[in-house]
Short mmCIF file of C-alpha atoms in Angstrom, two decimals:
data_model
loop_
_atom_site.label_atom_id
_atom_site.label_comp_id
_atom_site.label_asym_id
_atom_site.label_seq_id
_atom_site.Cartn_x
_atom_site.Cartn_y
_atom_site.Cartn_z
CA GLY A 382 130.28 86.69 115.34
CA ARG A 383 131.17 84.05 117.75
CA LEU A 384 129.98 80.58 116.64
CA PHE A 385 128.90 77.97 119.16
CA GLY A 386 126.89 74.75 119.03
CA THR A 387 124.04 73.45 121.07
CA PRO A 388 122.31 69.96 121.36
CA ALA A 389 119.31 71.61 119.45
CA LEU A 390 121.53 71.55 116.29
CA GLY A 391 121.26 67.66 116.33
CA ILE A 392 118.24 67.75 114.06
CA LEU A 393 120.36 69.37 111.39
CA GLU A 394 123.47 67.13 112.12
CA SER A 395 121.50 64.06 111.89
CA PRO A 396 118.17 64.94 110.20
CA TRP A 397 117.13 61.37 109.74
CA GLU A 398 118.52 57.91 110.49
CA GLY A 399 121.88 57.73 108.69
CA GLY A 400 121.56 61.16 107.40
CA THR A 401 123.98 64.00 107.55
CA THR A 402 123.83 67.77 107.08
CA GLY A 403 125.26 67.22 103.55
CA ASP A 404 122.48 64.86 102.73
CA LEU A 405 119.89 67.47 104.06
CA LEU A 406 121.45 70.11 101.93
CA ALA A 407 121.69 67.96 98.79
CA ARG A 408 118.01 67.07 98.91
CA ALA A 409 117.12 70.67 99.74
CA ILE A 410 118.95 72.20 96.73
CA THR A 411 117.67 69.48 94.33
CA ASP A 412 114.03 70.32 95.28
CA VAL A 413 114.78 74.17 95.17
CA ASP A 414 116.39 74.03 91.71
CA LEU A 415 113.52 71.90 90.24
CA GLY A 416 110.49 73.20 92.08
CA GLY A 417 111.43 76.36 93.81
CA ASN A 418 110.70 74.86 97.21
CA PHE A 419 112.02 72.26 99.98
CA PHE A 420 109.67 71.09 102.54
CA ALA A 421 110.86 68.85 105.53
CA ALA A 422 108.28 68.15 108.27
CA LEU A 423 109.58 67.54 111.95
CA ILE A 424 108.20 64.15 112.90
CA GLY A 425 109.25 62.07 115.74
CA GLY A 426 112.26 64.02 116.26
CA GLN A 427 113.38 63.60 112.70
CA LEU A 428 113.03 65.69 109.50
CA ARG A 429 111.00 63.98 106.76
CA ARG A 430 111.26 65.39 103.19
CA LEU A 431 107.83 66.25 101.69
CA ARG A 432 107.50 66.14 98.16
CA PRO A 433 107.00 69.70 96.98
CA ASP A 434 104.20 69.33 94.51
CA TRP A 435 102.17 67.49 97.07
CA VAL A 436 102.34 70.28 99.55
CA THR A 437 99.74 73.21 99.81
CA ILE A 438 100.79 76.33 101.52
CA VAL A 439 97.88 77.58 103.64
CA ALA A 440 97.56 81.51 104.20
CA GLY A 441 94.92 83.53 105.79
CA SER A 442 93.75 87.05 106.57
CA ARG A 443 92.16 87.90 109.93
CA SER A 444 90.28 90.97 108.50
CA GLY A 445 89.29 89.01 105.29
CA ALA A 446 90.92 91.72 103.12
CA GLU A 447 91.25 91.18 99.55
CA GLY A 448 94.41 90.54 97.67
CA GLY A 449 95.06 86.91 98.31
CA SER A 450 98.54 86.08 99.52
CA TRP A 451 99.28 89.75 99.04
CA ALA A 452 96.65 91.17 101.59
CA PRO A 453 98.16 93.56 104.11
CA ASP A 454 97.50 91.29 107.07
CA VAL A 455 97.95 87.91 105.38
CA GLU A 456 99.60 85.25 107.69
CA LEU A 457 101.15 82.01 107.01
CA LEU A 458 98.84 79.40 108.82
CA GLY A 459 100.56 76.04 107.92
CA TYR A 460 101.00 73.46 105.36
CA VAL A 461 98.91 70.44 103.96
CA PHE A 462 100.64 67.38 102.73
CA HIS A 463 98.33 65.33 100.29
CA PRO A 464 99.73 61.76 99.49
CA GLY A 465 99.55 61.57 95.79
CA GLY A 466 98.88 65.22 95.29
CA ALA A 467 95.89 67.46 96.01
CA ALA A 468 93.91 65.90 93.26
CA SER A 469 94.35 62.26 94.61
CA GLY A 470 91.33 62.59 96.82
CA LYS A 471 93.28 61.27 99.93
CA THR A 472 93.09 63.19 103.26
CA GLY A 473 95.72 65.80 103.80
CA ILE A 474 98.19 65.77 106.61
CA PRO A 475 98.29 69.29 108.20
CA PHE A 476 101.37 70.98 109.69
CA LEU A 477 101.94 74.10 111.59
CA PRO A 478 104.53 76.52 110.43
CA ASN A 479 106.87 75.65 113.39
CA GLU A 480 106.66 71.90 112.28
CA VAL A 481 108.03 72.57 108.72
CA LEU A 482 111.39 73.56 107.32
CA HIS A 483 110.34 75.50 104.39
CA TRP A 484 113.19 76.85 102.08
CA ALA A 485 112.41 79.03 99.16
CA PRO A 486 115.53 81.21 98.29
CA ILE A 487 113.90 82.69 95.15
CA PRO A 488 110.59 84.36 95.96
CA ASP A 489 107.75 83.66 93.47
CA PRO A 490 106.24 86.79 92.26
CA GLY A 491 102.82 85.38 92.09
CA PHE A 492 102.51 84.04 95.68
CA GLN A 493 104.11 85.63 98.87
CA PHE A 494 105.05 82.39 100.71
CA ARG A 495 106.11 80.36 97.72
CA GLY A 496 109.47 79.91 95.98
CA MET A 497 110.28 79.76 92.44
CA SER A 498 112.87 77.63 90.48
CA TRP A 499 115.73 79.59 88.84
CA LEU A 500 115.02 77.42 85.77
CA THR A 501 111.65 79.13 85.24
CA PRO A 502 113.02 82.33 83.62
CA VAL A 503 115.42 80.32 81.23
CA LEU A 504 113.23 77.43 80.24
CA ASN A 505 113.44 78.54 76.59
CA GLU A 506 117.35 78.58 76.89
CA VAL A 507 117.23 75.10 78.42
CA MET A 508 114.96 73.78 75.64
CA ALA A 509 117.19 75.56 73.00
CA ASP A 510 120.25 74.04 74.31
CA GLY A 511 118.63 70.56 74.31
CA ALA A 512 117.70 71.21 70.53
CA ALA A 513 121.16 72.28 69.66
CA THR A 514 122.47 68.98 71.18
CA ARG A 515 119.79 67.13 69.32
CA HIS A 516 120.56 68.92 66.12
CA LYS A 517 124.43 68.30 66.46
CA LYS A 518 123.86 64.58 67.08
CA ALA A 519 121.36 64.33 64.09
CA PHE A 520 124.20 66.03 61.96
CA PHE A 521 126.66 63.37 62.59
CA GLU A 522 124.12 60.49 62.44
CA ASN A 523 122.86 61.53 59.08
CA GLY A 524 126.05 61.83 57.08
CA ALA A 525 127.14 65.30 58.27
CA THR A 526 125.55 67.09 55.26
CA VAL A 527 123.94 70.49 54.97
CA ASN A 528 120.17 71.04 54.20
CA MET A 529 118.53 70.49 50.89
CA VAL A 530 116.06 72.19 48.72
CA VAL A 531 113.84 70.20 46.31
CA SER A 532 112.23 71.54 43.33
CA LEU A 533 109.56 69.38 41.32
CA ASP A 534 108.23 69.28 37.79
CA PRO A 535 106.30 72.42 37.10
CA ALA A 536 103.52 70.25 35.47
CA ILE A 537 102.77 68.59 38.82
CA SER A 538 99.20 69.33 40.04
CA PRO A 539 98.57 71.15 43.32
CA GLU A 540 96.93 68.07 44.79
CA ASN A 541 99.96 65.75 43.94
CA PHE A 542 102.31 68.66 45.14
CA GLU A 543 100.58 68.80 48.55
CA LYS A 544 100.74 64.90 48.94
CA TRP A 545 104.22 64.78 47.97
CA VAL A 546 105.17 67.59 50.41
CA SER A 547 103.29 65.70 53.25
CA LEU A 548 104.97 62.48 52.56
CA PHE A 549 108.38 64.20 52.27
CA GLU A 550 107.95 65.93 55.57
CA GLN A 551 107.05 62.80 57.45
CA GLY A 552 110.39 61.31 56.53
CA HIS A 553 112.65 64.37 56.66
CA LYS A 554 111.03 67.16 59.00
CA GLY A 555 112.54 67.65 62.47
CA ALA A 556 115.86 67.52 64.07
CA GLU A 557 115.67 63.73 64.23
CA ASN A 558 115.31 63.48 60.46
CA ALA A 559 117.78 66.41 59.60
CA TYR A 560 120.56 65.85 57.12
CA LYS A 561 119.18 62.35 55.84
CA THR A 562 120.24 61.45 52.21
CA LEU A 563 117.34 62.11 49.83
CA PHE A 564 116.10 59.60 47.24
CA LEU A 565 113.71 61.32 44.72
CA GLY A 566 111.94 60.09 41.57
CA GLY A 567 112.12 61.76 38.09
CA GLY A 568 111.62 65.46 37.68
CA ALA A 569 112.96 66.44 41.09
CA ASP A 570 115.91 68.70 41.56
CA VAL A 571 118.00 68.86 44.66
CA LYS A 572 120.22 71.78 45.76
CA PRO A 573 122.19 72.05 48.90
CA VAL A 574 121.57 75.17 51.01
CA GLY A 575 122.41 76.63 54.35
CA ALA A 576 125.49 76.18 56.35
CA ASP A 577 127.47 73.59 58.05
CA MET A 578 128.55 73.74 61.62
CA LYS A 579 131.77 75.65 60.88
CA GLN A 580 129.79 78.38 58.91
CA LEU A 581 127.17 78.59 61.61
CA ASP A 582 129.82 78.84 64.39
CA PHE A 583 127.97 76.18 66.21
CA ALA A 584 130.27 76.21 69.23
CA ALA A 585 129.52 79.89 69.87
CA VAL A 586 125.83 79.64 69.23
CA GLN A 587 125.48 76.81 71.80
CA GLY A 588 128.03 78.38 74.11
CA HIS A 589 126.13 81.69 74.43
CA GLY A 590 123.01 79.65 75.48
CA GLU A 591 125.03 77.72 78.12
CA THR A 592 126.35 81.02 79.50
CA ARG A 593 122.75 82.52 79.86
CA VAL A 594 121.70 79.27 81.81
CA CYS A 595 124.84 79.74 84.07
CA ALA A 596 123.87 83.31 84.68
CA ALA A 597 120.46 82.36 85.87
CA ALA A 598 121.95 79.81 88.13
CA ARG A 599 124.56 82.22 89.26
CA VAL A 600 127.28 79.93 88.59
CA PRO A 601 130.31 81.17 86.63
CA PRO A 602 130.88 79.07 83.42
CA ILE A 603 134.66 78.75 84.28
CA ILE A 604 133.56 76.95 87.55
CA VAL A 605 131.29 74.50 85.63
CA GLY A 606 133.97 74.01 82.93
CA LEU A 607 131.93 75.12 80.00
CA SER A 608 133.81 76.07 76.74
CA GLU A 609 133.08 79.91 77.05
CA GLY A 610 134.60 79.96 80.47
CA LEU A 611 137.49 77.85 79.57
CA GLU A 612 138.51 80.09 76.67
CA SER A 613 139.36 82.89 79.01
CA ALA A 614 140.39 80.60 82.09
CA THR A 615 143.62 81.61 84.03
CA TYR A 616 144.42 80.99 87.59
CA SER A 617 143.58 84.84 88.25
CA ASN A 618 140.09 84.45 86.47
CA TYR A 619 139.46 81.15 88.24
CA GLY A 620 140.10 82.76 91.60
CA GLN A 621 137.83 85.74 90.86
CA ALA A 622 135.10 83.49 89.66
CA ARG A 623 135.49 81.25 92.79
CA ARG A 624 135.26 84.28 94.90
CA ALA A 625 132.11 85.67 93.03
CA PHE A 626 130.45 82.27 93.20
CA SER A 627 131.20 81.90 96.87
CA ASP A 628 130.01 85.37 97.95
CA GLY A 629 127.37 85.81 95.37
CA THR A 630 125.74 82.42 95.25
CA MET A 631 126.75 80.11 97.95
CA ARG A 632 126.86 82.22 101.16
CA PRO A 633 123.38 83.73 100.43
CA LEU A 634 122.06 80.14 99.95
CA TRP A 635 123.59 79.13 103.14
CA ARG A 636 122.30 82.23 105.07
CA SER A 637 118.79 81.73 103.59
CA PHE A 638 118.80 77.98 104.61
CA ALA A 639 119.82 78.77 108.02
CA GLY A 640 116.95 81.24 108.24
CA ALA A 641 114.48 78.55 107.15
CA ALA A 642 115.92 76.02 109.40
CA SER A 643 115.31 78.37 112.41
CA SER A 644 111.75 77.20 112.39
CA VAL A 645 112.46 73.64 113.43
CA VAL A 646 115.50 74.46 115.72
CA ARG A 647 115.43 76.17 119.14
CA VAL A 648 117.83 79.07 118.77
CA PRO A 649 118.98 80.59 122.07
CA SER A 650 118.11 84.02 122.91
CA ASN A 651 120.38 86.90 121.49
CA SER A 652 121.65 84.42 118.83
CA ARG A 653 120.76 83.30 115.44
CA LEU A 654 121.25 80.01 113.41
CA TRP A 655 124.24 80.52 111.18
CA TYR A 656 126.51 78.41 109.02
CA ASP A 657 130.14 77.51 109.49
CA ASP A 658 132.21 77.54 106.39
CA ARG A 659 135.74 77.34 108.09
CA ASP A 660 136.12 73.58 107.06
CA VAL A 661 134.97 74.23 103.30
CA PRO A 662 138.16 73.50 101.04
CA PHE A 663 136.74 75.61 98.30
CA LEU A 664 137.00 78.63 100.56
CA GLN A 665 140.35 77.86 102.30
CA GLU A 666 142.25 80.50 100.36
CA ASP A 667 139.86 83.20 101.74
CA LEU A 668 140.80 82.46 105.33
CA ARG A 669 143.44 84.64 107.09
#
């Protein structure tokens, strides 16, 4: 459709003193990625970011129907900002729906008006990737050796055995203590077991986890520069990935942000707030 601007867009072009549209979008995507929601209140002709975990969404039903936020006639009544959080005991500051830019591109299945971080479904993958990185670091810090199995003198009593195992685990259990050189007393026998990084195909193991995280973020690995994406990288593949990222991720995000920003912008009749991507270099190849 035909794109045009009006003075009403000034709140998005200069959201606060010294701020730009890019600054607004950067703060918005950071809050959405980490918390699922971005809130900005319209105060004194400027947008003021509200810390997401200090904001309470208020909804209500005129008929008092059961079902919480999923009641058939539930309505969004507004927002309450609690400085320091709801448990701080400080008086909350209320805002009407048309006074807050609330962006939540991924709906939370547990509450109708709330968003969800894309990290929520892949937290285990993120933690596993962090553990793999620590594991790799520990491998090189502790001599780059494989795991060990220790057998003790059969004559050792159960009580002494348990004490010995407890002391041993304190010094060697966990990723931070992995691969350390063992110093044992008489009667103990050490045998190397397990596999080194080549046998584990460590790059592939960690690479698969990175790919799953990228899938949740809707960013092709080749765009980020991850190993699994670069292994199959060609100009053709990169171009296809760029198109998929633009059409499947960025344009839906821009579209949903424009819809959310409509609450604080006066949109002329027979029009809707939209984004202009004609000057985005990443998309220049798509222009005709």
